[in-house]
Amino acid sequence: RGTEQAPSLLEARYRAGDYAGVVRQADTLRRKTTPDLFLEAVSHLQLRQYRQAIARLEEAQRQNQAFVNPLFAPEIEYY
């Protein structure tokens, strides 16, 4: 999903394939946005950490309930 702003450190690590780095970086965030949770979840999937991935996807779904236009909703449902 393209935006005009520079990618976050989390997104940059994800794009580089540094899935363990994404998980470590996500652990330092005070507040995780839906995109943060989604990238962390997919990173957990890549690392075969399925329980953690499910927990992050469920958290992203809960956050999305507050939005009229949920973020990453189709992707979250897919995974």
Coordinates of C-alpha atoms in Angstrom, one line a residue:
R1 CA 0.0 0.0 0.0
G2 CA 1.7 3.1 -1.2
T3 CA 1.8 6.4 0.6
E4 CA 3.8 9.5 -0.1
Q5 CA 5.5 9.5 3.3
A6 CA 8.6 7.5 4.0
P7 CA 8.1 3.9 5.4
S8 CA 8.2 3.4 9.1
L9 CA 11.2 1.5 10.6
L10 CA 8.8 -1.4 11.0
E11 CA 7.8 -1.3 7.4
A12 CA 11.4 -0.9 6.2
R13 CA 12.5 -4.0 8.1
Y14 CA 9.5 -5.9 6.7
R15 CA 10.3 -4.9 3.1
A16 CA 13.9 -6.0 3.7
G17 CA 12.7 -9.4 4.9
D18 CA 14.0 -8.9 8.4
Y19 CA 11.0 -10.5 10.1
A20 CA 12.8 -11.1 13.4
G21 CA 13.7 -7.4 13.4
V22 CA 10.0 -6.4 12.8
V23 CA 9.0 -8.5 15.9
R24 CA 11.8 -6.9 18.0
Q25 CA 10.9 -3.4 16.8
A26 CA 7.2 -3.9 17.4
D27 CA 7.9 -5.0 21.0
T28 CA 9.4 -1.5 21.6
L29 CA 6.2 0.4 20.4
R30 CA 4.0 1.9 23.1
R31 CA 1.0 2.0 20.9
K32 CA 0.6 -0.2 17.8
T33 CA -1.5 0.9 14.9
T34 CA -3.4 -1.6 12.8
P35 CA -0.7 -1.5 10.1
D36 CA 2.0 -2.2 12.8
L37 CA 0.0 -5.1 14.1
F38 CA -0.5 -6.5 10.6
L39 CA 3.2 -6.4 9.7
E40 CA 4.0 -7.9 13.1
A41 CA 1.5 -10.7 12.5
V42 CA 2.8 -11.5 9.0
S43 CA 6.3 -11.5 10.3
H44 CA 5.3 -14.0 13.0
L45 CA 3.8 -16.1 10.3
Q46 CA 7.1 -16.0 8.3
L47 CA 8.9 -17.1 11.5
R48 CA 6.4 -19.9 12.0
Q49 CA 5.2 -18.4 15.3
Y50 CA 1.6 -19.0 14.7
R51 CA 0.1 -18.3 18.1
Q52 CA 1.7 -14.9 18.2
A53 CA 0.5 -14.2 14.6
I54 CA -3.1 -15.1 15.5
A55 CA -3.0 -12.9 18.6
R56 CA -1.8 -9.9 16.6
L57 CA -4.4 -10.4 13.8
E58 CA -7.1 -10.6 16.4
E59 CA -5.9 -7.4 18.0
A60 CA -5.9 -5.7 14.6
Q61 CA -9.4 -6.9 14.1
R62 CA -10.5 -5.4 17.4
Q63 CA -8.9 -2.1 16.6
N64 CA -10.6 -2.1 13.2
Q65 CA -14.0 -2.2 14.8
A66 CA -13.6 1.4 15.8
F67 CA -13.1 2.6 12.2
V68 CA -15.7 3.2 9.5
N69 CA -13.1 2.2 6.9
P70 CA -11.1 -0.5 8.6
L71 CA -7.4 -0.8 7.6
F72 CA -6.1 -4.1 6.1
A73 CA -9.5 -5.7 6.7
P74 CA -9.4 -8.1 3.7
E75 CA -5.8 -9.1 4.4
I76 CA -6.5 -9.7 8.1
E77 CA -9.5 -11.8 7.3
Y78 CA -7.4 -13.8 4.7
Y79 CA -4.7 -14.7 7.2

